[in-house]
Coordinates of C-alpha atoms in Angstrom, one line a residue:
X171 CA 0.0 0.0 0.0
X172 CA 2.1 3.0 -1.0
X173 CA 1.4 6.8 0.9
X174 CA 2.2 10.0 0.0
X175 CA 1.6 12.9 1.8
X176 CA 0.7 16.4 -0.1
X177 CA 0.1 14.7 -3.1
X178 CA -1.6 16.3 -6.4
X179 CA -4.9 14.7 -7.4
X180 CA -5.3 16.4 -10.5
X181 CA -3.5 13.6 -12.6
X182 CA -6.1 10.9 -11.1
X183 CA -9.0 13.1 -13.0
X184 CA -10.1 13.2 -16.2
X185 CA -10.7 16.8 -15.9
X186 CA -6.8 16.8 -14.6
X187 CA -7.8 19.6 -12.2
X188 CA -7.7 20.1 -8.2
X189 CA -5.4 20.5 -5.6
X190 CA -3.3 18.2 -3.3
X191 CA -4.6 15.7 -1.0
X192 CA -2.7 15.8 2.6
X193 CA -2.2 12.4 2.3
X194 CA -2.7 9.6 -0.7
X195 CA -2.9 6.2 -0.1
X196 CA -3.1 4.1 -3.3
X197 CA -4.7 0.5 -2.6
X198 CA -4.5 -3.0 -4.5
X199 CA -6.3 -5.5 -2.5
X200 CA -9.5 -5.3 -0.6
X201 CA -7.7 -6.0 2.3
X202 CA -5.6 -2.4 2.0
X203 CA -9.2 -0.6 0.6
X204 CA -10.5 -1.8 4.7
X205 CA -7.6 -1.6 6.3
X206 CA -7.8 2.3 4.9
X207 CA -11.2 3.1 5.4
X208 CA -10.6 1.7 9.4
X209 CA -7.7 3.8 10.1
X210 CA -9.4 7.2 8.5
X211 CA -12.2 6.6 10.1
X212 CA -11.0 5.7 13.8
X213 CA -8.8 8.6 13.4
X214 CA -12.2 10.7 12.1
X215 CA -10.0 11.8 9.2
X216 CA -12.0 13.2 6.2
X217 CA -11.7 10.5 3.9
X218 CA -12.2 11.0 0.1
X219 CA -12.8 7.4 -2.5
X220 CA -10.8 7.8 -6.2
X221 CA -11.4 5.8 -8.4
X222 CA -10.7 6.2 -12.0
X223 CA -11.3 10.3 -11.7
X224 CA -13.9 10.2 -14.7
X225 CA -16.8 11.6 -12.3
X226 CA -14.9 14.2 -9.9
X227 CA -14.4 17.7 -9.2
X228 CA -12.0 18.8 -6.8
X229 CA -11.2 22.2 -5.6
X230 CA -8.6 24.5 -6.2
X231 CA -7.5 23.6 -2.7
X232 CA -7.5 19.9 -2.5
X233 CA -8.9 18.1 0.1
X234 CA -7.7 18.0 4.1
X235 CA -7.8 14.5 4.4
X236 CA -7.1 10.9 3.1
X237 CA -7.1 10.8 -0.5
X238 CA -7.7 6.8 -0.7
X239 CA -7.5 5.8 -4.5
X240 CA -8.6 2.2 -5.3
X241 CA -6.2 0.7 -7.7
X242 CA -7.5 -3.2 -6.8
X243 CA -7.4 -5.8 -9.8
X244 CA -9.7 -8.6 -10.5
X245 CA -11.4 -10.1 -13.7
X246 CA -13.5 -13.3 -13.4
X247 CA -16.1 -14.8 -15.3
X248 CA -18.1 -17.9 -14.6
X249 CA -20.0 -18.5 -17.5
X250 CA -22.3 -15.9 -17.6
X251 CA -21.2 -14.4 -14.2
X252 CA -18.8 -11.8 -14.6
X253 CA -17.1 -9.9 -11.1
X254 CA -15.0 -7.1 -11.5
X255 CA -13.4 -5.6 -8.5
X256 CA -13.6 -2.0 -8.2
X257 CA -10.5 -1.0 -9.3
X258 CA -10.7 -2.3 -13.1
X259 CA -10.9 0.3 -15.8
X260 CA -14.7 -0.3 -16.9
X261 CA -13.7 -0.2 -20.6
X262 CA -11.2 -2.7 -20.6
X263 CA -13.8 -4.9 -18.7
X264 CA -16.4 -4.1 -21.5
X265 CA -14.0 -5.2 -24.2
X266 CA -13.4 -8.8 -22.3
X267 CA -16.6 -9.7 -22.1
X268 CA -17.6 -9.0 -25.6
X269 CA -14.4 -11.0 -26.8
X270 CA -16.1 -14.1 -24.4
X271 CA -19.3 -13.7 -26.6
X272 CA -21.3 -12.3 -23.5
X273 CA -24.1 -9.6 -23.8
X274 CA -25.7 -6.8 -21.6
X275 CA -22.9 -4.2 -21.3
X276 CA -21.5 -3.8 -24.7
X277 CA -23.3 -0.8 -25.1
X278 CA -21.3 0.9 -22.2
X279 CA -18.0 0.4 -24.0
X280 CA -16.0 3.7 -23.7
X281 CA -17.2 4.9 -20.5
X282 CA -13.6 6.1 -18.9
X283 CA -13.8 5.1 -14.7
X284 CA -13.2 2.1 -12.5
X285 CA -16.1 -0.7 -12.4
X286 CA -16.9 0.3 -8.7
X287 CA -17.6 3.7 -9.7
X288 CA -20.6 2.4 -12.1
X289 CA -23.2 1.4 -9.6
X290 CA -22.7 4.3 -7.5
X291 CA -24.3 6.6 -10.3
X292 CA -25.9 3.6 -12.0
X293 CA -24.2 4.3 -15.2
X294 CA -25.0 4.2 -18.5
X295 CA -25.2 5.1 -22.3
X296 CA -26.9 3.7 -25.3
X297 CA -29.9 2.2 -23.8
X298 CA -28.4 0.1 -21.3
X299 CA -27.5 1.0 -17.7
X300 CA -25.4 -1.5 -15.5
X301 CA -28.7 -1.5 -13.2
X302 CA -30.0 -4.0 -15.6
X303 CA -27.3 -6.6 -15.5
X304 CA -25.7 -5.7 -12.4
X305 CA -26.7 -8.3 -9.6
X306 CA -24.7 -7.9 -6.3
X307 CA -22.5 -5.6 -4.8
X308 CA -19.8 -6.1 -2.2
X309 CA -19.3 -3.0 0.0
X310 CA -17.5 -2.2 3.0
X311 CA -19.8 -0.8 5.5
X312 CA -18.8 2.0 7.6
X313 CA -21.1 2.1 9.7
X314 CA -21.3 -1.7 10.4
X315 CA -17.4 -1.8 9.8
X316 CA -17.7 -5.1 7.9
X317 CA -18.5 -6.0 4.8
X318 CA -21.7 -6.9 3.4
X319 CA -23.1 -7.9 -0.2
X320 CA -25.9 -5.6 -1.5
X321 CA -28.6 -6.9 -3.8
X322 CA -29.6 -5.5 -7.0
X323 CA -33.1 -4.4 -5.2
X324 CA -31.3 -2.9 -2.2
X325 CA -29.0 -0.9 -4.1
X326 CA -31.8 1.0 -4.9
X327 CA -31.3 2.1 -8.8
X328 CA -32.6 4.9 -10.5
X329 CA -31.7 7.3 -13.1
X330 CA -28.4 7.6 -12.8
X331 CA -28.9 7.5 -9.2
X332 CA -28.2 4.8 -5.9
X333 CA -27.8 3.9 -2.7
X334 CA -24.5 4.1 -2.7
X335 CA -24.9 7.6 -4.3
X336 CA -27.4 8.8 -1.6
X337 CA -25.3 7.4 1.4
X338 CA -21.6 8.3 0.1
X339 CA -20.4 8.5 3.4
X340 CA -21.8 5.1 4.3
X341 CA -20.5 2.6 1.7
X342 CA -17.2 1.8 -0.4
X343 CA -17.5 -0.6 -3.6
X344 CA -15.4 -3.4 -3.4
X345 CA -16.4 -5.8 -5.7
X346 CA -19.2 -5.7 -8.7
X347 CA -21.0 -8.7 -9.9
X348 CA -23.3 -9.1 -13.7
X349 CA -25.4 -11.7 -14.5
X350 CA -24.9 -11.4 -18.6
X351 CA -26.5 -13.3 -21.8
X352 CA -24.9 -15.8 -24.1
X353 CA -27.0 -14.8 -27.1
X354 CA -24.8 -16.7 -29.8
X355 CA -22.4 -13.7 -30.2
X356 CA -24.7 -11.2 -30.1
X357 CA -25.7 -8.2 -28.6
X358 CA -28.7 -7.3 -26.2
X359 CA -31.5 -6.0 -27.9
X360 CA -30.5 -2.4 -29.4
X361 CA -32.6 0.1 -27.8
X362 CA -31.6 3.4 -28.1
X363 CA -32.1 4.9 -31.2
X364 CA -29.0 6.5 -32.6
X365 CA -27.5 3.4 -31.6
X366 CA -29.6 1.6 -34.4
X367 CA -29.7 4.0 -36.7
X368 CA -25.7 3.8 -36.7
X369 CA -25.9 0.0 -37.4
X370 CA -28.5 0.3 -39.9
X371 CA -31.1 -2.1 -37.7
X372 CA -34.3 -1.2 -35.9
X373 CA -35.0 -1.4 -32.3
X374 CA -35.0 -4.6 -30.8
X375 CA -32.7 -6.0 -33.5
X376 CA -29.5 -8.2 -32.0
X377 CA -26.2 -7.6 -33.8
X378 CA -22.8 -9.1 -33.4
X379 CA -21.2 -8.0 -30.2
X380 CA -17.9 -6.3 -31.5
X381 CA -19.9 -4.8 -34.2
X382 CA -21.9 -2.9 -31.5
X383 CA -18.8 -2.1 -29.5
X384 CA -17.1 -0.9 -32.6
X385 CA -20.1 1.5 -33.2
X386 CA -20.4 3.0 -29.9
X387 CA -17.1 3.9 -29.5
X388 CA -17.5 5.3 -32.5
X389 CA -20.3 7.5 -31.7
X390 CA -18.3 8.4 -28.1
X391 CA -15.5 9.6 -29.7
X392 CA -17.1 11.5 -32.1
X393 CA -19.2 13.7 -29.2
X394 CA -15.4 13.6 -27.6
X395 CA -16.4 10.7 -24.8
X396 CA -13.6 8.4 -25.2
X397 CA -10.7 9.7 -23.3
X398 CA -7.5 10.8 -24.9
X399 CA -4.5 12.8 -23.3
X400 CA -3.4 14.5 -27.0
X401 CA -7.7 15.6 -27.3
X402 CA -8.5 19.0 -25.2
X403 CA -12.3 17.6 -25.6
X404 CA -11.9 14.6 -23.8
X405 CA -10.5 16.7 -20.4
X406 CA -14.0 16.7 -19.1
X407 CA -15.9 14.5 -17.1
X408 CA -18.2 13.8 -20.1
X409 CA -21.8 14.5 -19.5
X410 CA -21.7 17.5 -17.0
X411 CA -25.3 17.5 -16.3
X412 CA -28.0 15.0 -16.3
X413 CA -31.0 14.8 -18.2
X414 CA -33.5 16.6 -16.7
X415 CA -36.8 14.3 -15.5
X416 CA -40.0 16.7 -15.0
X417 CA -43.2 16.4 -13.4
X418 CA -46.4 16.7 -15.6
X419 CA -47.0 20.2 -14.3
X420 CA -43.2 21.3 -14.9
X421 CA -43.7 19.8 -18.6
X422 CA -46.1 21.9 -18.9
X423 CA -44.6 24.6 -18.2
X424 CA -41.7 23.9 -19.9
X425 CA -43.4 23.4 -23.1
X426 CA -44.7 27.1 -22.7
X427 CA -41.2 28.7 -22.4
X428 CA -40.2 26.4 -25.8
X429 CA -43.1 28.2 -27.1
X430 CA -42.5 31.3 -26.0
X431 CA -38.5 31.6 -26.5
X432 CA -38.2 28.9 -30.1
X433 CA -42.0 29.1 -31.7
X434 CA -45.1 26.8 -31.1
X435 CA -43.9 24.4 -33.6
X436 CA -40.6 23.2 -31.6
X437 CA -41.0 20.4 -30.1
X438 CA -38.1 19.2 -27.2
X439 CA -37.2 15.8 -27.0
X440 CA -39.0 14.2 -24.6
X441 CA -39.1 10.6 -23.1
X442 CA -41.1 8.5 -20.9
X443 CA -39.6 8.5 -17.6
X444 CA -42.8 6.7 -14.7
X445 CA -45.1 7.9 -12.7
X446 CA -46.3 10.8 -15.6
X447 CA -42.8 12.4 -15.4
X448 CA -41.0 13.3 -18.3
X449 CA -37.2 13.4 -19.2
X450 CA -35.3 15.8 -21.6
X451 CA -32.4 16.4 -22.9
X452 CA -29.6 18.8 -21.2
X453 CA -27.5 18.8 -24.1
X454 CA -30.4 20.1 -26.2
X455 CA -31.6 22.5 -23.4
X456 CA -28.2 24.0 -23.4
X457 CA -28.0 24.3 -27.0
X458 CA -30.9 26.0 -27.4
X459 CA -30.3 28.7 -24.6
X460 CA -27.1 30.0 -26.8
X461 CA -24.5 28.5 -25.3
X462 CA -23.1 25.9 -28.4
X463 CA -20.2 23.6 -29.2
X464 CA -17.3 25.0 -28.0
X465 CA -18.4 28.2 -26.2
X466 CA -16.1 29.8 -24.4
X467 CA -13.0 32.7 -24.2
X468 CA -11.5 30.8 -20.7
X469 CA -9.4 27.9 -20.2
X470 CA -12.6 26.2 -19.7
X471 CA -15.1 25.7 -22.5
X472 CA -17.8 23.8 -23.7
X473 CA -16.7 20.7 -25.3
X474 CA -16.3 21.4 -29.8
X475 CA -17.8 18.3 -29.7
X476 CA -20.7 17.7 -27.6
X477 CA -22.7 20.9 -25.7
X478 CA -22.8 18.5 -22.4
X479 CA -19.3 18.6 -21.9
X480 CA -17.8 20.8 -20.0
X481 CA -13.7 20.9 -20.4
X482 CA -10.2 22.0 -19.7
X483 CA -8.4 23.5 -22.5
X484 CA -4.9 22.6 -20.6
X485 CA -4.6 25.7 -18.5
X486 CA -7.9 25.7 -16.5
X487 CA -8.6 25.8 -12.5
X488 CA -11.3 24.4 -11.2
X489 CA -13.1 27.6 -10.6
X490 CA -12.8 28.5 -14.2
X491 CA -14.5 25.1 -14.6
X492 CA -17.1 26.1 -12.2
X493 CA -18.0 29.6 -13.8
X494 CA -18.5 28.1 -16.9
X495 CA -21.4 25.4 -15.2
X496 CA -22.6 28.1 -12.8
X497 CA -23.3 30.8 -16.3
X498 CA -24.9 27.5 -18.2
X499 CA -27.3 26.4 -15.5
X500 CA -28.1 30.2 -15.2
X501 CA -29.0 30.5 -18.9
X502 CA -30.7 27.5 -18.9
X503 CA -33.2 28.3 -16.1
X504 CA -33.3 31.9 -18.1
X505 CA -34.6 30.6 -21.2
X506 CA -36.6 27.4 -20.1
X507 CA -37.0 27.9 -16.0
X508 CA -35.2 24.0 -16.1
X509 CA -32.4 23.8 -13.1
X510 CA -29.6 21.7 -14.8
X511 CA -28.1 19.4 -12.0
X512 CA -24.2 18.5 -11.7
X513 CA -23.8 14.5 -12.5
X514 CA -20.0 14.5 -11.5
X515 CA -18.9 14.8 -7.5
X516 CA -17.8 17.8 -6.6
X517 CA -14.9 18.0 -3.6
X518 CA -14.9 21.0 -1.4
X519 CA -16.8 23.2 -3.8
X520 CA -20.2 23.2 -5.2
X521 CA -22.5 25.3 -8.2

């Protein structure tokens, strides 16, 4: 378990931003990830969970405290039973199982982050969220101290939401476990429909695994979602904001203001999402309220790529970071009286 006191945290973000950390310990086995957790909390030392940095915002400052970055490895599939622990890069995971002809998160391919990180914010992309697959979770409880094994139904899943996301002082992922489909080489039904349209099939239709993969990283990279270092667009934490998911009243409203601000014959995109709400689409909503691809004077600018991405030209802070969020969910509730909501974590700073 190597330790490092005053150590920068920037490098283990995406958005390669943030302070130092007073102290960083890096872990490898669960045992270390306990052993950690234990000693920050008898100590009651403020105790902050990296993981692969792809959903994080951390101040200027840093954070007083342990910085406790979970670098554990572990790959394992039993015929369709995969467990990942939390440490594995989720994309490299995605790529196994679709070489092993296994289907139900090929879809997800591309997603930069650890595979703890994905059922804290119930991840996913393309029609498929790791809710759907995902069957257990082992977690170090805090509050217990010991470890316990989470069902799919006590993890609580929602948009892009958890347990684990609601309590993220109480529980730390250790291990991840999918119940996937042998479906000859194919995918999962496709169900998103961009997804379909770029293979040329209609929704529902199955499609060879790497084909799918192949496609969807195609479609990441060209919104600037598939991380690389030499590509200013993919310093972000991808999708700033989440989609927003409105009550029948707030529709209502909302559609008014479209009407009002864009003419009675714009209609937003709008989808199902229970109990007679509605969910839109941020990356429209921002579009639409003026600020486009690649807005922006600062070191930190909306993505060329994608309006939904927020980045770091090279030379950014975080606050320069934050002023560009803080002046889009401004215009945003301006033009459409929508409040766009942060989907990364942000670390001794908020909107």
């Amino acid at each position: 378990m190597q330790q490092l006191k005053d150590a920068p945290l920037a490098p283990l973000t995406t958005f390669r931003l943030g302070g130092p950390a007073t102290r960083l310990v890096t872990a490898t086995t669960d045992a270390e990830v306990i052993a950690a957790v234990r000693e920050a909390d008898a100590a009651g030392t403020p105790l902050l969970i990296i993981g692969g940095g792809s959903n994080l915002v951390i101040g200027d400052k840093g954070f007083e405290g342990t910085a406790l970055h979970l670098a554990t490895t572990g790959f394992s599939l039993d015929g369709t039973r995969l467990e990942l622990a939390a440490g594995e890069v989720w994309t490299d995971a995605v790529a196994r199982t679709v070489e092993a002809g296994l289907a139900g998160i090929e879809c997800l391919a591309g997603i930069p982050g650890s595979a703890g990180a994905t059922p804290i914010q119930n991840v996913g992309a393309y029609g498929q969220d790791v809710s759907a697959t995902l069957t257990e979770v082992v977690a170090y409880d805090r509050r217990a101290e010991e470890t316990v094994t989470l069902t799919n139904a006590e993890c609580a899943f929602s948009y892009r939401h958890s347990l684990f996301k609601d309590r993220p002082d109480r529980y730390v992922v250790l291990r991840v476990r999918f119940e996937l489909e042998d479906a000859g080489g194919l995918s999962a039904p496709i169900a998103y429909p961009e997804t379909a349209r770029a293979l040329g099939v209609g929704a529902g239709d199955r499609v060879p695994l790497a084909h799918v993969r192949e496609t969807v990283l195609k479609l990441r990279a060209g919104k600037g979602m598939v991380l690389d270092p030499e590509d200013h667009d993919t310093w972000s934490a991808g999708s700033f904001f989440t989609n927003p998911v409105l009550t029948a009243a707030e529709y209502e409203t909302f559609l008014a203001r479209v009407a009002d601000r864009l003419g009675a014959d714009v209609a937003p995109p709008a989808y199902p999402a229970g109990d007679g709400r509605t969910k839109t689409s941020a990356a429209w909503l921002i579009d639409k309220a003026g600020f486009t691809k690649g807005y922006g004077s600062g070191p930190a600018r909306i993505s060329t790529k994608h309006t939904l991405a927020l980045t770091n030209r090279g030379e950014a802070t975080t606050e320069d970071l934050l002023a560009l969020a803080r002046e889009v969910v401004a215009g945003v509730h301006d033009a459409f009286g929508v409040t766009l909501v942060n989907e990364p974590v942000t670390v001794g700073v908020s909107l």
